[in-house]
mmCIF file of C-alpha atoms in Angstrom:
data_model
loop_
_atom_site.group_PDB
_atom_site.id
_atom_site.type_symbol
_atom_site.label_atom_id
_atom_site.label_comp_id
_atom_site.label_asym_id
_atom_site.label_seq_id
_atom_site.Cartn_x
_atom_site.Cartn_y
_atom_site.Cartn_z
ATOM 1 C CA UNK A 298 80.159 -60.866 200.897
ATOM 2 C CA UNK A 299 81.904 -57.574 201.711
ATOM 3 C CA UNK A 300 81.456 -54.413 199.620
ATOM 4 C CA UNK A 301 84.507 -53.341 197.623
ATOM 5 C CA UNK A 302 85.257 -50.899 194.856
ATOM 6 C CA UNK A 303 86.819 -51.852 191.526
ATOM 7 C CA UNK A 304 90.314 -50.557 192.299
ATOM 8 C CA UNK A 305 90.630 -52.687 195.445
ATOM 9 C CA UNK A 306 90.141 -55.862 193.396
ATOM 10 C CA UNK A 307 93.290 -56.949 191.573
ATOM 11 C CA UNK A 308 92.035 -59.944 189.581
ATOM 12 C CA UNK A 309 88.741 -61.241 188.196
ATOM 13 C CA UNK A 310 88.090 -64.892 187.381
ATOM 14 C CA UNK A 311 86.061 -66.110 184.394
ATOM 15 C CA UNK A 312 83.796 -69.135 184.603
ATOM 16 C CA UNK A 313 83.706 -69.249 180.813
ATOM 17 C CA UNK A 314 82.295 -72.523 179.545
ATOM 18 C CA UNK A 315 83.412 -74.568 182.557
ATOM 19 C CA UNK A 316 79.821 -75.791 182.949
ATOM 20 C CA UNK A 317 80.342 -77.695 179.689
ATOM 21 C CA UNK A 318 83.631 -79.562 180.276
ATOM 22 C CA UNK A 319 83.009 -82.092 177.493
ATOM 23 C CA UNK A 320 82.709 -79.433 174.776
ATOM 24 C CA UNK A 321 85.234 -76.854 176.005
ATOM 25 C CA UNK A 322 87.874 -78.047 173.548
ATOM 26 C CA UNK A 323 85.355 -77.899 170.678
ATOM 27 C CA UNK A 324 84.311 -74.364 171.667
ATOM 28 C CA UNK A 325 87.983 -73.331 171.823
ATOM 29 C CA UNK A 326 88.669 -74.806 168.357
ATOM 30 C CA UNK A 327 85.599 -73.116 166.841
ATOM 31 C CA UNK A 328 86.484 -69.744 168.417
ATOM 32 C CA UNK A 329 90.099 -70.016 167.246
ATOM 33 C CA UNK A 330 88.962 -70.825 163.708
ATOM 34 C CA UNK A 331 86.461 -67.933 163.700
ATOM 35 C CA UNK A 332 89.107 -65.528 164.992
ATOM 36 C CA UNK A 333 91.721 -66.555 162.405
ATOM 37 C CA UNK A 334 89.218 -66.251 159.540
ATOM 38 C CA UNK A 335 88.109 -62.875 160.919
ATOM 39 C CA UNK A 336 91.691 -61.602 160.986
ATOM 40 C CA UNK A 337 92.618 -62.918 157.542
ATOM 41 C CA UNK A 338 89.377 -61.850 155.843
ATOM 42 C CA UNK A 339 89.271 -58.346 157.281
ATOM 43 C CA UNK A 340 93.008 -57.662 156.849
ATOM 44 C CA UNK A 341 92.707 -58.835 153.234
ATOM 45 C CA UNK A 342 89.754 -56.505 152.608
ATOM 46 C CA UNK A 343 91.499 -53.477 154.135
ATOM 47 C CA UNK A 344 94.699 -54.214 152.182
ATOM 48 C CA UNK A 345 92.995 -54.723 148.817
ATOM 49 C CA UNK A 346 90.953 -51.528 149.322
ATOM 50 C CA UNK A 347 94.101 -49.491 149.999
ATOM 51 C CA UNK A 348 96.130 -51.026 147.142
ATOM 52 C CA UNK A 349 93.513 -50.781 144.371
ATOM 53 C CA UNK A 350 92.435 -47.254 143.433
ATOM 54 C CA UNK A 351 89.270 -48.628 141.789
ATOM 55 C CA UNK A 352 88.016 -49.523 145.264
ATOM 56 C CA UNK A 353 88.417 -45.992 146.626
ATOM 57 C CA UNK A 354 84.634 -45.567 146.697
ATOM 58 C CA UNK A 355 82.141 -44.806 149.502
ATOM 59 C CA UNK A 356 81.065 -48.448 149.721
ATOM 60 C CA UNK A 357 84.598 -49.697 150.328
ATOM 61 C CA UNK A 358 85.413 -46.821 152.653
ATOM 62 C CA UNK A 359 82.586 -48.021 154.898
ATOM 63 C CA UNK A 360 83.590 -51.662 154.454
ATOM 64 C CA UNK A 361 87.183 -50.854 155.471
ATOM 65 C CA UNK A 362 85.888 -49.164 158.614
ATOM 66 C CA UNK A 363 83.672 -52.176 159.315
ATOM 67 C CA UNK A 364 86.627 -54.531 158.833
ATOM 68 C CA UNK A 365 88.847 -52.455 161.126
ATOM 69 C CA UNK A 366 86.309 -52.381 163.963
ATOM 70 C CA UNK A 367 85.490 -56.093 163.492
ATOM 71 C CA UNK A 368 89.171 -56.928 164.033
ATOM 72 C CA UNK A 369 89.182 -54.946 167.287
ATOM 73 C CA UNK A 370 85.737 -56.235 168.292
ATOM 74 C CA UNK A 371 86.650 -59.880 167.830
ATOM 75 C CA UNK A 372 90.111 -59.390 169.377
ATOM 76 C CA UNK A 373 88.754 -57.713 172.513
ATOM 77 C CA UNK A 374 86.339 -60.573 173.191
ATOM 78 C CA UNK A 375 88.046 -63.697 171.855
ATOM 79 C CA UNK A 376 91.802 -63.136 172.318
ATOM 80 C CA UNK A 377 91.742 -63.113 176.164
ATOM 81 C CA UNK A 378 89.436 -66.138 176.177
ATOM 82 C CA UNK A 379 91.727 -68.097 173.842
ATOM 83 C CA UNK A 380 94.823 -67.079 175.823
ATOM 84 C CA UNK A 381 93.183 -68.064 179.114
ATOM 85 C CA UNK A 382 92.162 -71.445 177.708
ATOM 86 C CA UNK A 383 95.730 -72.208 176.619
ATOM 87 C CA UNK A 384 97.274 -70.989 179.903
ATOM 88 C CA UNK A 385 94.507 -72.503 182.049
ATOM 89 C CA UNK A 386 94.344 -69.395 184.270
ATOM 90 C CA UNK A 387 90.975 -67.804 183.325
ATOM 91 C CA UNK A 388 91.907 -64.518 185.007
ATOM 92 C CA UNK A 389 92.018 -60.848 184.033
ATOM 93 C CA UNK A 390 93.272 -57.767 185.858
ATOM 94 C CA UNK A 391 91.062 -54.854 186.898
ATOM 95 C CA UNK A 392 92.484 -52.567 184.182
ATOM 96 C CA UNK A 393 92.236 -55.359 181.620
ATOM 97 C CA UNK A 394 88.589 -55.987 182.498
ATOM 98 C CA UNK A 395 87.682 -52.286 182.296
ATOM 99 C CA UNK A 396 89.501 -51.949 178.954
ATOM 100 C CA UNK A 397 87.884 -55.082 177.559
ATOM 101 C CA UNK A 398 84.430 -53.899 178.614
ATOM 102 C CA UNK A 399 84.945 -50.495 176.999
ATOM 103 C CA UNK A 400 86.395 -51.861 173.730
ATOM 104 C CA UNK A 401 83.611 -54.428 173.295
ATOM 105 C CA UNK A 402 80.929 -51.803 173.933
ATOM 106 C CA UNK A 403 82.644 -49.219 171.706
ATOM 107 C CA UNK A 404 83.150 -51.559 168.747
ATOM 108 C CA UNK A 405 79.669 -53.047 169.058
ATOM 109 C CA UNK A 406 78.003 -49.621 169.323
ATOM 110 C CA UNK A 407 80.012 -48.273 166.379
ATOM 111 C CA UNK A 408 78.921 -51.222 164.254
ATOM 112 C CA UNK A 409 75.296 -50.606 165.236
ATOM 113 C CA UNK A 410 75.579 -47.075 163.812
ATOM 114 C CA UNK A 411 77.750 -47.928 160.794
ATOM 115 C CA UNK A 412 75.575 -50.745 159.400
ATOM 116 C CA UNK A 413 72.482 -48.554 158.720
ATOM 117 C CA UNK A 414 74.764 -45.943 157.107
ATOM 118 C CA UNK A 415 76.084 -48.667 154.798
ATOM 119 C CA UNK A 416 72.517 -49.742 153.999
ATOM 120 C CA UNK A 417 71.647 -46.117 153.160
ATOM 121 C CA UNK A 418 74.705 -45.937 150.891
ATOM 122 C CA UNK A 419 73.487 -49.025 148.987
ATOM 123 C CA UNK A 420 69.956 -47.582 148.837
ATOM 124 C CA UNK A 421 71.204 -44.361 147.202
ATOM 125 C CA UNK A 422 73.519 -46.277 144.822
ATOM 126 C CA UNK A 423 70.745 -48.600 143.597
ATOM 127 C CA UNK A 424 67.620 -46.456 143.853
ATOM 128 C CA UNK A 425 69.102 -43.062 142.936
ATOM 129 C CA UNK A 426 72.261 -43.804 140.919
ATOM 130 C CA UNK A 427 72.410 -40.488 139.015
ATOM 131 C CA UNK A 428 72.584 -38.438 142.217
ATOM 132 C CA UNK A 429 74.779 -40.939 144.064
ATOM 133 C CA UNK A 430 78.121 -39.116 143.463
ATOM 134 C CA UNK A 431 76.584 -35.871 144.741
ATOM 135 C CA UNK A 432 74.788 -37.295 147.793
ATOM 136 C CA UNK A 433 77.573 -39.673 148.872
ATOM 137 C CA UNK A 434 80.567 -37.448 148.165
ATOM 138 C CA UNK A 435 83.881 -38.079 149.917
ATOM 139 C CA UNK A 436 83.360 -35.395 152.567
ATOM 140 C CA UNK A 437 79.938 -36.763 153.507
ATOM 141 C CA UNK A 438 81.257 -40.333 153.702
ATOM 142 C CA UNK A 439 84.164 -39.328 155.961
ATOM 143 C CA UNK A 440 81.749 -37.425 158.221
ATOM 144 C CA UNK A 441 79.411 -40.444 158.402
ATOM 145 C CA UNK A 442 82.277 -42.804 159.266
ATOM 146 C CA UNK A 443 83.732 -40.398 161.852
ATOM 147 C CA UNK A 444 80.270 -39.805 163.339
ATOM 148 C CA UNK A 445 79.731 -43.557 163.707
ATOM 149 C CA UNK A 446 83.027 -43.956 165.572
ATOM 150 C CA UNK A 447 82.356 -40.950 167.815
ATOM 151 C CA UNK A 448 78.843 -42.154 168.678
ATOM 152 C CA UNK A 449 80.033 -45.685 169.475
ATOM 153 C CA UNK A 450 83.014 -44.562 171.575
ATOM 154 C CA UNK A 451 81.034 -41.943 173.534
ATOM 155 C CA UNK A 452 78.096 -44.246 174.349
ATOM 156 C CA UNK A 453 80.553 -46.955 175.449
ATOM 157 C CA UNK A 454 82.345 -44.435 177.658
ATOM 158 C CA UNK A 455 79.052 -43.441 179.311
ATOM 159 C CA UNK A 456 78.122 -47.081 179.987
ATOM 160 C CA UNK A 457 81.572 -48.062 181.259
ATOM 161 C CA UNK A 458 81.922 -45.022 183.521
ATOM 162 C CA UNK A 459 78.459 -45.664 184.970
ATOM 163 C CA UNK A 460 79.569 -49.144 186.103
ATOM 164 C CA UNK A 461 83.104 -48.504 187.428
ATOM 165 C CA UNK A 462 82.109 -46.385 190.483
ATOM 166 C CA UNK A 463 79.684 -49.067 191.753
ATOM 167 C CA UNK A 464 80.614 -51.191 194.761
ATOM 168 C CA UNK A 465 81.141 -54.894 194.186
ATOM 169 C CA UNK A 466 80.113 -57.549 196.691
ATOM 170 C CA UNK A 467 83.577 -59.025 197.035
ATOM 171 C CA UNK A 468 82.779 -61.711 194.476
ATOM 172 C CA UNK A 469 85.383 -61.686 191.697
ATOM 173 C CA UNK A 470 83.991 -64.574 189.625
ATOM 174 C CA UNK A 471 82.428 -63.404 186.339
ATOM 175 C CA UNK A 472 80.032 -65.937 184.843
ATOM 176 C CA UNK A 473 81.154 -65.257 181.283
ATOM 177 C CA UNK A 474 84.199 -65.634 179.029
ATOM 178 C CA UNK A 475 84.675 -61.855 178.772
ATOM 179 C CA UNK A 476 84.047 -58.732 180.891
ATOM 180 C CA UNK A 477 80.593 -58.310 179.398
ATOM 181 C CA UNK A 478 78.801 -55.444 181.146
ATOM 182 C CA UNK A 479 75.667 -57.451 182.032
ATOM 183 C CA UNK A 480 77.767 -60.215 183.593
ATOM 184 C CA UNK A 481 79.825 -57.676 185.578
ATOM 185 C CA UNK A 482 76.645 -56.024 186.896
ATOM 186 C CA UNK A 483 75.769 -59.355 188.552
ATOM 187 C CA UNK A 484 78.709 -58.734 190.929
ATOM 188 C CA UNK A 485 77.419 -55.340 192.076
ATOM 189 C CA UNK A 486 75.789 -55.176 195.520
ATOM 190 C CA UNK A 487 74.219 -51.693 195.250
ATOM 191 C CA UNK A 488 71.196 -50.412 193.352
ATOM 192 C CA UNK A 489 71.847 -50.603 189.595
ATOM 193 C CA UNK A 490 68.569 -49.084 188.402
ATOM 194 C CA UNK A 491 70.286 -45.931 187.060
ATOM 195 C CA UNK A 492 72.855 -47.980 185.120
ATOM 196 C CA UNK A 493 70.123 -50.203 183.734
ATOM 197 C CA UNK A 494 68.140 -47.130 182.663
ATOM 198 C CA UNK A 495 71.197 -45.698 180.883
ATOM 199 C CA UNK A 496 71.789 -49.027 179.146
ATOM 200 C CA UNK A 497 68.126 -49.333 178.198
ATOM 201 C CA UNK A 498 68.074 -45.880 176.568
ATOM 202 C CA UNK A 499 71.345 -46.458 174.692
ATOM 203 C CA UNK A 500 70.305 -49.964 173.623
ATOM 204 C CA UNK A 501 66.924 -48.703 172.381
ATOM 205 C CA UNK A 502 68.688 -46.047 170.290
ATOM 206 C CA UNK A 503 71.425 -48.316 168.925
ATOM 207 C CA UNK A 504 69.570 -51.584 168.282
ATOM 208 C CA UNK A 505 65.900 -51.492 167.127
ATOM 209 C CA UNK A 506 66.110 -48.069 165.427
ATOM 210 C CA UNK A 507 69.149 -48.839 163.215
ATOM 211 C CA UNK A 508 67.719 -52.267 162.413
ATOM 212 C CA UNK A 509 64.446 -50.626 161.322
ATOM 213 C CA UNK A 510 66.372 -48.176 159.088
ATOM 214 C CA UNK A 511 68.251 -51.089 157.503
ATOM 215 C CA UNK A 512 65.003 -52.968 156.833
ATOM 216 C CA UNK A 513 63.437 -49.876 155.234
ATOM 217 C CA UNK A 514 66.520 -49.308 153.044
ATOM 218 C CA UNK A 515 66.534 -52.920 151.881
ATOM 219 C CA UNK A 516 62.784 -52.849 151.246
ATOM 220 C CA UNK A 517 63.368 -50.040 148.706
ATOM 221 C CA UNK A 518 66.398 -51.882 147.320
ATOM 222 C CA UNK A 519 64.424 -55.111 146.862
ATOM 223 C CA UNK A 520 61.627 -53.146 145.153
ATOM 224 C CA UNK A 521 64.208 -51.812 142.676
ATOM 225 C CA UNK A 522 65.672 -55.280 142.169
ATOM 226 C CA UNK A 523 62.264 -56.675 141.226
ATOM 227 C CA UNK A 524 62.167 -54.184 138.323
ATOM 228 C CA UNK A 525 65.376 -55.641 136.827
ATOM 229 C CA UNK A 526 64.508 -57.308 133.506
ATOM 230 C CA UNK A 527 67.333 -59.879 133.605
ATOM 231 C CA UNK A 528 66.337 -62.959 135.593
ATOM 232 C CA UNK A 529 69.984 -63.810 136.283
ATOM 233 C CA UNK A 530 70.789 -60.262 137.443
ATOM 234 C CA UNK A 531 67.675 -60.162 139.631
ATOM 235 C CA UNK A 532 68.540 -63.530 141.187
ATOM 236 C CA UNK A 533 72.145 -62.478 141.930
ATOM 237 C CA UNK A 534 71.097 -59.142 143.459
ATOM 238 C CA UNK A 535 68.400 -60.823 145.538
ATOM 239 C CA UNK A 536 70.921 -63.415 146.792
ATOM 240 C CA UNK A 537 73.345 -60.652 147.828
ATOM 241 C CA UNK A 538 70.651 -58.683 149.685
ATOM 242 C CA UNK A 539 69.440 -61.829 151.449
ATOM 243 C CA UNK A 540 72.988 -62.578 152.638
ATOM 244 C CA UNK A 541 73.383 -58.998 153.912
ATOM 245 C CA UNK A 542 70.093 -59.167 155.799
ATOM 246 C CA UNK A 543 71.011 -62.546 157.295
ATOM 247 C CA UNK A 544 74.137 -61.070 158.920
ATOM 248 C CA UNK A 545 72.169 -58.024 160.100
ATOM 249 C CA UNK A 546 69.523 -60.238 161.729
ATOM 250 C CA UNK A 547 72.228 -62.337 163.412
ATOM 251 C CA UNK A 548 74.035 -59.289 164.784
ATOM 252 C CA UNK A 549 71.069 -57.199 165.904
ATOM 253 C CA UNK A 550 68.896 -60.171 166.878
ATOM 254 C CA UNK A 551 71.388 -61.611 169.364
ATOM 255 C CA UNK A 552 72.211 -58.168 170.770
ATOM 256 C CA UNK A 553 68.502 -57.339 171.146
ATOM 257 C CA UNK A 554 67.827 -60.597 172.965
ATOM 258 C CA UNK A 555 70.585 -59.754 175.465
ATOM 259 C CA UNK A 556 70.277 -56.037 176.093
ATOM 260 C CA UNK A 557 66.522 -55.490 175.788
ATOM 261 C CA UNK A 558 65.238 -58.577 177.579
ATOM 262 C CA UNK A 559 63.365 -58.097 180.910
ATOM 263 C CA UNK A 560 65.710 -57.712 183.902
ATOM 264 C CA UNK A 561 63.868 -60.584 185.632
ATOM 265 C CA UNK A 562 65.025 -63.033 182.967
ATOM 266 C CA UNK A 563 68.303 -64.707 183.962
ATOM 267 C CA UNK A 564 69.907 -66.335 180.920
ATOM 268 C CA UNK A 565 73.648 -66.016 181.513
ATOM 269 C CA UNK A 566 74.460 -69.380 179.965
ATOM 270 C CA UNK A 567 72.512 -68.506 176.811
ATOM 271 C CA UNK A 568 74.091 -65.026 176.815
ATOM 272 C CA UNK A 569 77.561 -66.574 176.478
ATOM 273 C CA UNK A 570 76.607 -68.297 173.241
ATOM 274 C CA UNK A 571 74.793 -65.157 172.056
ATOM 275 C CA UNK A 572 78.005 -63.204 172.661
ATOM 276 C CA UNK A 573 79.921 -65.709 170.524
ATOM 277 C CA UNK A 574 77.523 -64.978 167.654
ATOM 278 C CA UNK A 575 77.808 -61.177 167.599
ATOM 279 C CA UNK A 576 81.454 -60.990 168.719
ATOM 280 C CA UNK A 577 82.804 -63.979 166.802
ATOM 281 C CA UNK A 578 80.498 -65.211 164.046
ATOM 282 C CA UNK A 579 79.322 -61.926 162.489
ATOM 283 C CA UNK A 580 82.850 -60.376 162.322
ATOM 284 C CA UNK A 581 83.891 -63.536 160.461
ATOM 285 C CA UNK A 582 80.932 -63.434 158.057
ATOM 286 C CA UNK A 583 81.081 -59.696 157.304
ATOM 287 C CA UNK A 584 84.123 -59.724 154.970
ATOM 288 C CA UNK A 585 82.856 -62.872 153.225
ATOM 289 C CA UNK A 586 79.311 -61.668 152.595
ATOM 290 C CA UNK A 587 79.870 -57.940 152.138
ATOM 291 C CA UNK A 588 82.941 -58.019 149.945
ATOM 292 C CA UNK A 589 84.654 -61.314 149.104
ATOM 293 C CA UNK A 590 81.628 -62.242 146.971
ATOM 294 C CA UNK A 591 81.810 -58.910 145.090
ATOM 295 C CA UNK A 592 82.991 -58.824 141.507
ATOM 296 C CA UNK A 593 85.056 -55.664 142.133
ATOM 297 C CA UNK A 594 87.097 -57.367 144.877
ATOM 298 C CA UNK A 595 87.738 -60.427 142.695
ATOM 299 C CA UNK A 596 88.913 -58.196 139.822
ATOM 300 C CA UNK A 597 91.148 -56.187 142.177
ATOM 301 C CA UNK A 598 92.667 -59.402 143.565
ATOM 302 C CA UNK A 599 93.305 -60.726 140.062
ATOM 303 C CA UNK A 600 95.009 -57.458 139.051
ATOM 304 C CA UNK A 601 97.150 -57.545 142.189
ATOM 305 C CA UNK A 602 98.224 -61.149 141.560
ATOM 306 C CA UNK A 603 99.084 -60.386 137.914
ATOM 307 C CA UNK A 604 101.053 -57.281 138.960
ATOM 308 C CA UNK A 605 103.008 -59.274 141.553
ATOM 309 C CA UNK A 606 103.660 -62.012 139.001
ATOM 310 C CA UNK A 607 105.128 -59.524 136.516
ATOM 311 C CA UNK A 608 107.186 -57.841 139.269
ATOM 312 C CA UNK A 609 108.619 -61.213 140.309
ATOM 313 C CA UNK A 610 109.390 -62.132 136.714
ATOM 314 C CA UNK A 611 111.055 -58.770 136.071
ATOM 315 C CA UNK A 612 113.231 -59.079 139.210
ATOM 316 C CA UNK A 613 114.285 -62.608 138.184
ATOM 317 C CA UNK A 614 115.322 -61.312 134.722
ATOM 318 C CA UNK A 615 117.406 -58.524 136.271
ATOM 319 C CA UNK A 616 119.194 -61.070 138.445
#
């Protein structure tokens, strides 16, 4: 192998799931289905939040941001893979690989910061409802959302820029279906200890700490739920919290197992399926669990359908 820098390499090749030829079509179908549901669910949530003034609340502001970044997150990871499967090329350009790496890191890091902020919002709403409008005012919510995006984009920039100057060993075959930073580092033929240290620090800040904050918030929320006198109301609230925590565990658990595992552990094949969970499955589940089960969204959808029905009827009368 000969050392080379990134700019001298024109094209990278993905191995993808070529080690599993018998199930490649099934994986493609599942990924396509997840991506379509992700797009439809998140676009629906953003649209209904914009159109219905009753949903102009802190909770739905955060959910709209989550939906927007989930669309980009899923698109950056799954769209090239789906396109490559259809074309049969399994290639990506240097600029495309760098962009894909940055977008995946940025969206993932932003979500890591945004999810505990959403859990805090629910904690204040349930455990301190009288002070909720004061604590979670519009200015504070916009600052929290903007801060989440800035943190995610800056940490992703640091990680991406720490990898790009490194010399590659001339090998252009990435053992993954996307330009995932850990898979790309396998191609580097110089010392990567500094990059790994940077990633370790960022991962420690963005994964276990936010997950701990979410667990603490939901512990207080569950304690409040247990004081609800209505058995039906308590059961519904408990079911909602359990669903939220399930998605959180899926997202953070798979990311933790990838980015904070010992460097001596080589699990690239497992990492591919882990990546499908946090880049494909959780963006699909988020709009379903966080919002499509909510009463407010169902009411807003019903109002929108009734309004459209009357508009159509009125136009037909005028004709």
